[in-house]
Amino acid sequence: MKTLCVTRLHAMAMNLLLEPAVRVNARSLSLWVVLLLLASAIAVLAATAAMPAAYSWRAHSISESAAQGLQHAWIARLAFVCFGSAVLTLSIRMRPVWARGTYWMHLVFAAAMLGTAAFSHRPWISGVPFDEFEDFLHSVTATGMGFAFCFGVVARFMQRSRSELLARSLDVFTVAVATAMPLISALYPSNGGLIQRAMFLIAYVWYGKEALDPRSAASRRQ
């Protein structure tokens, strides 16, 4: 009897491993995207709250709350990981819908966001040793992330039908803010952190809307 039970359990385990994986439906993937975006936003807020008193959320960037040699830097890095994972999941989810340019640009954005988590910014606290090459790689991934996001949103805008007025308006607004952000930050460096957080918020909204909008899921290249 014991041998029979072991044999059956072995057969069940083998069937479980050898059977095709259950297909994940699009709705579940969309909900995962939204949850990851929310987790990223919460981590950004938590990282700011965990910073020393000298840290200013208006002046210091999110990357500076994930800087090398900084206590609790893992919280902001987690925010980047959640954001990159959300966009990666969304890209897979929208592959049958998005045009190739949109799909590849947002994949690049996801990879760059994950790279930003892997390679940290130099410390904003003086006297803390850091790796200059890692800081350089962080700058490369952060810059690539910005370009990929803009090009990806533009590509999505060009794909939409004229009837998608709200979505097209959000695309234009998003690209305009993302393009102007470096200039505004240069003019008002004391508010650089605030400006970057506003950009992250807009990006969260853009990706969240893309994940949940039934028209986006049903649309095809025009």
PDB file of C-alpha atoms in Angstrom:
ATOM      1  CA  MET A   1       0.000   0.000   0.000  1.00  0.00           C
ATOM      2  CA  LYS A   2       2.798   2.381   0.927  1.00  0.00           C
ATOM      3  CA  THR A   3       4.625   1.584  -2.302  1.00  0.00           C
ATOM      4  CA  LEU A   4       1.447   2.274  -4.302  1.00  0.00           C
ATOM      5  CA  CYS A   5       0.974   5.666  -2.655  1.00  0.00           C
ATOM      6  CA  VAL A   6       4.583   6.637  -3.323  1.00  0.00           C
ATOM      7  CA  THR A   7       4.199   5.559  -6.957  1.00  0.00           C
ATOM      8  CA  ARG A   8       1.052   7.660  -7.374  1.00  0.00           C
ATOM      9  CA  LEU A   9       2.661  10.700  -5.758  1.00  0.00           C
ATOM     10  CA  HIS A  10       5.652  10.295  -8.041  1.00  0.00           C
ATOM     11  CA  ALA A  11       3.376  10.074 -11.079  1.00  0.00           C
ATOM     12  CA  MET A  12       1.445  13.172  -9.996  1.00  0.00           C
ATOM     13  CA  ALA A  13       4.662  15.113  -9.477  1.00  0.00           C
ATOM     14  CA  MET A  14       5.983  14.112 -12.892  1.00  0.00           C
ATOM     15  CA  ASN A  15       2.686  15.085 -14.557  1.00  0.00           C
ATOM     16  CA  LEU A  16       2.788  18.466 -12.808  1.00  0.00           C
ATOM     17  CA  LEU A  17       6.323  19.103 -14.045  1.00  0.00           C
ATOM     18  CA  LEU A  18       5.800  17.824 -17.590  1.00  0.00           C
ATOM     19  CA  GLU A  19       2.393  19.365 -18.333  1.00  0.00           C
ATOM     20  CA  PRO A  20       2.337  22.763 -20.070  1.00  0.00           C
ATOM     21  CA  ALA A  21       2.143  25.702 -17.706  1.00  0.00           C
ATOM     22  CA  VAL A  22      -1.264  27.243 -17.179  1.00  0.00           C
ATOM     23  CA  ARG A  23      -1.692  30.231 -19.448  1.00  0.00           C
ATOM     24  CA  VAL A  24      -1.838  33.508 -17.540  1.00  0.00           C
ATOM     25  CA  ASN A  25      -4.709  35.651 -18.767  1.00  0.00           C
ATOM     26  CA  ALA A  26      -4.266  39.255 -19.804  1.00  0.00           C
ATOM     27  CA  ARG A  27      -6.337  40.608 -16.908  1.00  0.00           C
ATOM     28  CA  SER A  28      -4.074  38.951 -14.346  1.00  0.00           C
ATOM     29  CA  LEU A  29      -0.976  40.413 -15.999  1.00  0.00           C
ATOM     30  CA  SER A  30      -2.569  43.874 -16.034  1.00  0.00           C
ATOM     31  CA  LEU A  31      -3.325  43.642 -12.323  1.00  0.00           C
ATOM     32  CA  TRP A  32       0.253  42.554 -11.643  1.00  0.00           C
ATOM     33  CA  VAL A  33       1.494  45.603 -13.549  1.00  0.00           C
ATOM     34  CA  VAL A  34      -0.653  47.939 -11.442  1.00  0.00           C
ATOM     35  CA  LEU A  35       0.419  46.254  -8.194  1.00  0.00           C
ATOM     36  CA  LEU A  36       4.092  46.561  -9.132  1.00  0.00           C
ATOM     37  CA  LEU A  37       3.628  50.235 -10.028  1.00  0.00           C
ATOM     38  CA  LEU A  38       1.929  50.858  -6.682  1.00  0.00           C
ATOM     39  CA  ALA A  39       4.719  48.992  -4.876  1.00  0.00           C
ATOM     40  CA  SER A  40       7.283  51.142  -6.670  1.00  0.00           C
ATOM     41  CA  ALA A  41       5.508  54.372  -5.707  1.00  0.00           C
ATOM     42  CA  ILE A  42       5.218  53.267  -2.068  1.00  0.00           C
ATOM     43  CA  ALA A  43       8.910  52.351  -2.019  1.00  0.00           C
ATOM     44  CA  VAL A  44       9.827  55.805  -3.379  1.00  0.00           C
ATOM     45  CA  LEU A  45       7.908  57.417  -0.515  1.00  0.00           C
ATOM     46  CA  ALA A  46       9.346  54.994   2.055  1.00  0.00           C
ATOM     47  CA  ALA A  47      12.882  55.584   0.808  1.00  0.00           C
ATOM     48  CA  THR A  48      12.458  59.332   1.199  1.00  0.00           C
ATOM     49  CA  ALA A  49      11.112  58.906   4.726  1.00  0.00           C
ATOM     50  CA  ALA A  50      14.078  56.684   5.647  1.00  0.00           C
ATOM     51  CA  MET A  51      16.693  59.244   4.590  1.00  0.00           C
ATOM     52  CA  PRO A  52      18.761  61.321   7.060  1.00  0.00           C
ATOM     53  CA  ALA A  53      17.482  64.751   8.019  1.00  0.00           C
ATOM     54  CA  ALA A  54      19.911  66.423   5.583  1.00  0.00           C
ATOM     55  CA  TYR A  55      18.157  64.746   2.647  1.00  0.00           C
ATOM     56  CA  SER A  56      15.663  66.999   0.868  1.00  0.00           C
ATOM     57  CA  TRP A  57      13.002  65.384  -1.272  1.00  0.00           C
ATOM     58  CA  ARG A  58      12.718  68.664  -3.176  1.00  0.00           C
ATOM     59  CA  ALA A  59      16.404  68.940  -4.033  1.00  0.00           C
ATOM     60  CA  HIS A  60      17.701  65.359  -3.965  1.00  0.00           C
ATOM     61  CA  SER A  61      16.736  62.827  -6.630  1.00  0.00           C
ATOM     62  CA  ILE A  62      15.284  59.357  -6.102  1.00  0.00           C
ATOM     63  CA  SER A  63      18.598  57.948  -7.305  1.00  0.00           C
ATOM     64  CA  GLU A  64      20.344  59.812  -4.485  1.00  0.00           C
ATOM     65  CA  SER A  65      18.135  57.983  -1.988  1.00  0.00           C
ATOM     66  CA  ALA A  66      19.547  54.771  -3.534  1.00  0.00           C
ATOM     67  CA  ALA A  67      23.151  56.009  -3.513  1.00  0.00           C
ATOM     68  CA  GLN A  68      26.237  53.927  -2.801  1.00  0.00           C
ATOM     69  CA  GLY A  69      27.191  53.526   0.840  1.00  0.00           C
ATOM     70  CA  LEU A  70      23.884  54.917   2.069  1.00  0.00           C
ATOM     71  CA  GLN A  71      21.856  53.202   4.771  1.00  0.00           C
ATOM     72  CA  HIS A  72      18.385  52.109   3.623  1.00  0.00           C
ATOM     73  CA  ALA A  73      19.375  52.657  -0.024  1.00  0.00           C
ATOM     74  CA  TRP A  74      17.848  49.251  -0.813  1.00  0.00           C
ATOM     75  CA  ILE A  75      14.356  50.734  -0.470  1.00  0.00           C
ATOM     76  CA  ALA A  76      14.781  53.090  -3.434  1.00  0.00           C
ATOM     77  CA  ARG A  77      16.536  50.332  -5.375  1.00  0.00           C
ATOM     78  CA  LEU A  78      13.497  48.151  -4.718  1.00  0.00           C
ATOM     79  CA  ALA A  79      11.359  50.939  -6.196  1.00  0.00           C
ATOM     80  CA  PHE A  80      13.425  50.776  -9.399  1.00  0.00           C
ATOM     81  CA  VAL A  81      13.168  46.964  -9.501  1.00  0.00           C
ATOM     82  CA  CYS A  82       9.379  47.075  -9.083  1.00  0.00           C
ATOM     83  CA  PHE A  83       9.041  49.765 -11.763  1.00  0.00           C
ATOM     84  CA  GLY A  84      11.264  47.913 -14.236  1.00  0.00           C
ATOM     85  CA  SER A  85       9.444  44.629 -13.555  1.00  0.00           C
ATOM     86  CA  ALA A  86       6.076  46.335 -14.083  1.00  0.00           C
ATOM     87  CA  VAL A  87       7.087  47.704 -17.488  1.00  0.00           C
ATOM     88  CA  LEU A  88       8.670  44.376 -18.485  1.00  0.00           C
ATOM     89  CA  THR A  89       5.434  42.572 -17.589  1.00  0.00           C
ATOM     90  CA  LEU A  90       3.364  45.179 -19.427  1.00  0.00           C
ATOM     91  CA  SER A  91       5.544  44.877 -22.529  1.00  0.00           C
ATOM     92  CA  ILE A  92       5.000  41.105 -22.592  1.00  0.00           C
ATOM     93  CA  ARG A  93       1.289  41.638 -21.994  1.00  0.00           C
ATOM     94  CA  MET A  94       0.972  44.196 -24.816  1.00  0.00           C
ATOM     95  CA  ARG A  95       3.218  42.509 -27.363  1.00  0.00           C
ATOM     96  CA  PRO A  96       0.251  41.481 -29.580  1.00  0.00           C
ATOM     97  CA  VAL A  97      -1.085  45.045 -29.397  1.00  0.00           C
ATOM     98  CA  TRP A  98       1.853  47.428 -29.416  1.00  0.00           C
ATOM     99  CA  ALA A  99       3.726  48.293 -32.589  1.00  0.00           C
ATOM    100  CA  ARG A 100       7.284  46.965 -32.737  1.00  0.00           C
ATOM    101  CA  GLY A 101       8.784  50.384 -32.002  1.00  0.00           C
ATOM    102  CA  THR A 102       6.610  50.788 -28.911  1.00  0.00           C
ATOM    103  CA  TYR A 103       7.341  47.264 -27.712  1.00  0.00           C
ATOM    104  CA  TRP A 104      11.120  47.486 -28.066  1.00  0.00           C
ATOM    105  CA  MET A 105      11.421  50.981 -26.591  1.00  0.00           C
ATOM    106  CA  HIS A 106       9.539  50.002 -23.457  1.00  0.00           C
ATOM    107  CA  LEU A 107      11.607  46.825 -23.163  1.00  0.00           C
ATOM    108  CA  VAL A 108      14.695  49.057 -23.264  1.00  0.00           C
ATOM    109  CA  PHE A 109      13.089  51.275 -20.606  1.00  0.00           C
ATOM    110  CA  ALA A 110      12.474  48.240 -18.379  1.00  0.00           C
ATOM    111  CA  ALA A 111      16.039  46.992 -18.826  1.00  0.00           C
ATOM    112  CA  ALA A 112      17.456  50.464 -18.142  1.00  0.00           C
ATOM    113  CA  MET A 113      15.302  50.830 -15.024  1.00  0.00           C
ATOM    114  CA  LEU A 114      16.565  47.489 -13.703  1.00  0.00           C
ATOM    115  CA  GLY A 115      20.102  48.601 -14.584  1.00  0.00           C
ATOM    116  CA  THR A 116      19.529  51.783 -12.603  1.00  0.00           C
ATOM    117  CA  ALA A 117      18.707  49.607  -9.614  1.00  0.00           C
ATOM    118  CA  ALA A 118      21.851  47.524 -10.138  1.00  0.00           C
ATOM    119  CA  PHE A 119      24.242  50.464 -10.616  1.00  0.00           C
ATOM    120  CA  SER A 120      23.939  53.101  -7.928  1.00  0.00           C
ATOM    121  CA  HIS A 121      24.471  56.852  -7.886  1.00  0.00           C
ATOM    122  CA  ARG A 122      27.433  58.414  -6.101  1.00  0.00           C
ATOM    123  CA  PRO A 123      26.686  59.376  -2.474  1.00  0.00           C
ATOM    124  CA  TRP A 124      25.362  62.859  -1.818  1.00  0.00           C
ATOM    125  CA  ILE A 125      26.937  62.763   1.646  1.00  0.00           C
ATOM    126  CA  SER A 126      30.527  64.045   1.515  1.00  0.00           C
ATOM    127  CA  GLY A 127      33.376  61.800   2.565  1.00  0.00           C
ATOM    128  CA  VAL A 128      31.695  58.496   1.681  1.00  0.00           C
ATOM    129  CA  PRO A 129      33.818  56.341  -0.668  1.00  0.00           C
ATOM    130  CA  PHE A 130      32.174  55.227  -3.908  1.00  0.00           C
ATOM    131  CA  ASP A 131      32.822  53.466  -7.197  1.00  0.00           C
ATOM    132  CA  GLU A 132      33.085  56.046  -9.996  1.00  0.00           C
ATOM    133  CA  PHE A 133      32.530  53.475 -12.729  1.00  0.00           C
ATOM    134  CA  GLU A 134      29.304  52.292 -11.094  1.00  0.00           C
ATOM    135  CA  ASP A 135      28.141  55.899 -10.902  1.00  0.00           C
ATOM    136  CA  PHE A 136      28.963  56.265 -14.616  1.00  0.00           C
ATOM    137  CA  LEU A 137      26.931  53.145 -15.457  1.00  0.00           C
ATOM    138  CA  HIS A 138      24.059  54.556 -13.416  1.00  0.00           C
ATOM    139  CA  SER A 139      24.167  57.740 -15.495  1.00  0.00           C
ATOM    140  CA  VAL A 140      24.144  55.692 -18.716  1.00  0.00           C
ATOM    141  CA  THR A 141      21.140  53.587 -17.682  1.00  0.00           C
ATOM    142  CA  ALA A 142      19.240  56.617 -16.354  1.00  0.00           C
ATOM    143  CA  THR A 143      19.830  58.552 -19.584  1.00  0.00           C
ATOM    144  CA  GLY A 144      18.864  55.569 -21.729  1.00  0.00           C
ATOM    145  CA  MET A 145      15.743  55.141 -19.653  1.00  0.00           C
ATOM    146  CA  GLY A 146      14.631  58.705 -20.362  1.00  0.00           C
ATOM    147  CA  PHE A 147      15.172  58.455 -24.116  1.00  0.00           C
ATOM    148  CA  ALA A 148      13.505  55.038 -24.331  1.00  0.00           C
ATOM    149  CA  PHE A 149      10.455  56.291 -22.447  1.00  0.00           C
ATOM    150  CA  CYS A 150      10.000  59.315 -24.713  1.00  0.00           C
ATOM    151  CA  PHE A 151      10.452  57.326 -27.919  1.00  0.00           C
ATOM    152  CA  GLY A 152       8.156  54.592 -26.625  1.00  0.00           C
ATOM    153  CA  VAL A 153       5.345  57.020 -25.811  1.00  0.00           C
ATOM    154  CA  VAL A 154       5.744  58.766 -29.183  1.00  0.00           C
ATOM    155  CA  ALA A 155       5.577  55.401 -30.961  1.00  0.00           C
ATOM    156  CA  ARG A 156       2.405  54.537 -29.039  1.00  0.00           C
ATOM    157  CA  PHE A 157       0.894  57.916 -29.924  1.00  0.00           C
ATOM    158  CA  MET A 158       1.519  57.302 -33.633  1.00  0.00           C
ATOM    159  CA  GLN A 159      -0.168  53.915 -33.386  1.00  0.00           C
ATOM    160  CA  ARG A 160      -3.394  55.106 -31.769  1.00  0.00           C
ATOM    161  CA  SER A 161      -6.557  55.852 -33.674  1.00  0.00           C
ATOM    162  CA  ARG A 162      -7.864  59.441 -33.796  1.00  0.00           C
ATOM    163  CA  SER A 163     -10.828  58.458 -31.645  1.00  0.00           C
ATOM    164  CA  GLU A 164      -8.525  57.799 -28.656  1.00  0.00           C
ATOM    165  CA  LEU A 165      -8.461  61.482 -27.769  1.00  0.00           C
ATOM    166  CA  LEU A 166      -7.801  61.098 -24.034  1.00  0.00           C
ATOM    167  CA  ALA A 167      -4.980  58.620 -24.531  1.00  0.00           C
ATOM    168  CA  ARG A 168      -3.371  60.724 -27.270  1.00  0.00           C
ATOM    169  CA  SER A 169      -3.618  63.830 -25.078  1.00  0.00           C
ATOM    170  CA  LEU A 170      -1.911  61.970 -22.228  1.00  0.00           C
ATOM    171  CA  ASP A 171       0.827  60.858 -24.637  1.00  0.00           C
ATOM    172  CA  VAL A 172       1.493  64.440 -25.736  1.00  0.00           C
ATOM    173  CA  PHE A 173       1.472  65.758 -22.174  1.00  0.00           C
ATOM    174  CA  THR A 174       3.791  62.972 -21.005  1.00  0.00           C
ATOM    175  CA  VAL A 175       6.347  63.519 -23.754  1.00  0.00           C
ATOM    176  CA  ALA A 176       6.220  67.305 -23.281  1.00  0.00           C
ATOM    177  CA  VAL A 177       6.927  67.002 -19.548  1.00  0.00           C
ATOM    178  CA  ALA A 178       9.636  64.344 -20.045  1.00  0.00           C
ATOM    179  CA  THR A 179      11.349  66.532 -22.650  1.00  0.00           C
ATOM    180  CA  ALA A 180      11.144  69.703 -20.569  1.00  0.00           C
ATOM    181  CA  MET A 181      12.176  68.072 -17.305  1.00  0.00           C
ATOM    182  CA  PRO A 182      15.983  68.307 -17.815  1.00  0.00           C
ATOM    183  CA  LEU A 183      15.710  71.991 -18.732  1.00  0.00           C
ATOM    184  CA  ILE A 184      13.444  72.784 -15.778  1.00  0.00           C
ATOM    185  CA  SER A 185      15.762  70.885 -13.424  1.00  0.00           C
ATOM    186  CA  ALA A 186      18.726  72.881 -14.744  1.00  0.00           C
ATOM    187  CA  LEU A 187      16.883  76.169 -14.194  1.00  0.00           C
ATOM    188  CA  TYR A 188      15.606  75.191 -10.739  1.00  0.00           C
ATOM    189  CA  PRO A 189      18.183  72.793  -9.263  1.00  0.00           C
ATOM    190  CA  SER A 190      16.817  73.291  -5.767  1.00  0.00           C
ATOM    191  CA  ASN A 191      13.605  71.587  -6.929  1.00  0.00           C
ATOM    192  CA  GLY A 192      15.255  68.815  -8.942  1.00  0.00           C
ATOM    193  CA  GLY A 193      13.970  66.054  -6.681  1.00  0.00           C
ATOM    194  CA  LEU A 194      10.410  67.376  -6.787  1.00  0.00           C
ATOM    195  CA  ILE A 195      10.514  67.589 -10.590  1.00  0.00           C
ATOM    196  CA  GLN A 196      11.806  64.029 -10.926  1.00  0.00           C
ATOM    197  CA  ARG A 197       9.143  62.681  -8.585  1.00  0.00           C
ATOM    198  CA  ALA A 198       6.476  64.457 -10.640  1.00  0.00           C
ATOM    199  CA  MET A 199       7.884  62.756 -13.746  1.00  0.00           C
ATOM    200  CA  PHE A 200       7.774  59.375 -12.040  1.00  0.00           C
ATOM    201  CA  LEU A 201       4.150  60.017 -11.081  1.00  0.00           C
ATOM    202  CA  ILE A 202       3.261  60.824 -14.697  1.00  0.00           C
ATOM    203  CA  ALA A 203       5.052  57.682 -15.869  1.00  0.00           C
ATOM    204  CA  TYR A 204       3.164  55.595 -13.296  1.00  0.00           C
ATOM    205  CA  VAL A 205      -0.119  57.007 -14.565  1.00  0.00           C
ATOM    206  CA  TRP A 206       0.817  56.429 -18.231  1.00  0.00           C
ATOM    207  CA  TYR A 207       1.801  52.811 -17.713  1.00  0.00           C
ATOM    208  CA  GLY A 208      -1.117  52.143 -15.371  1.00  0.00           C
ATOM    209  CA  LYS A 209      -3.608  53.511 -17.875  1.00  0.00           C
ATOM    210  CA  GLU A 210      -2.021  51.462 -20.635  1.00  0.00           C
ATOM    211  CA  ALA A 211      -2.352  48.322 -18.518  1.00  0.00           C
ATOM    212  CA  LEU A 212      -5.992  48.866 -17.548  1.00  0.00           C
ATOM    213  CA  ASP A 213      -7.456  50.637 -20.581  1.00  0.00           C
ATOM    214  CA  PRO A 214      -9.654  48.108 -22.453  1.00  0.00           C
ATOM    215  CA  ARG A 215      -9.341  50.180 -25.617  1.00  0.00           C
ATOM    216  CA  SER A 216      -5.562  49.808 -25.496  1.00  0.00           C
ATOM    217  CA  ALA A 217      -5.914  46.065 -25.146  1.00  0.00           C
ATOM    218  CA  ALA A 218      -8.313  45.870 -28.073  1.00  0.00           C
ATOM    219  CA  SER A 219      -6.569  48.300 -30.412  1.00  0.00           C
ATOM    220  CA  ARG A 220      -4.420  47.370 -33.381  1.00  0.00           C
ATOM    221  CA  ARG A 221      -2.012  49.350 -35.477  1.00  0.00           C
ATOM    222  CA  GLN A 222      -3.946  51.780 -37.572  1.00  0.00           C
TER     223      GLN A 222
END
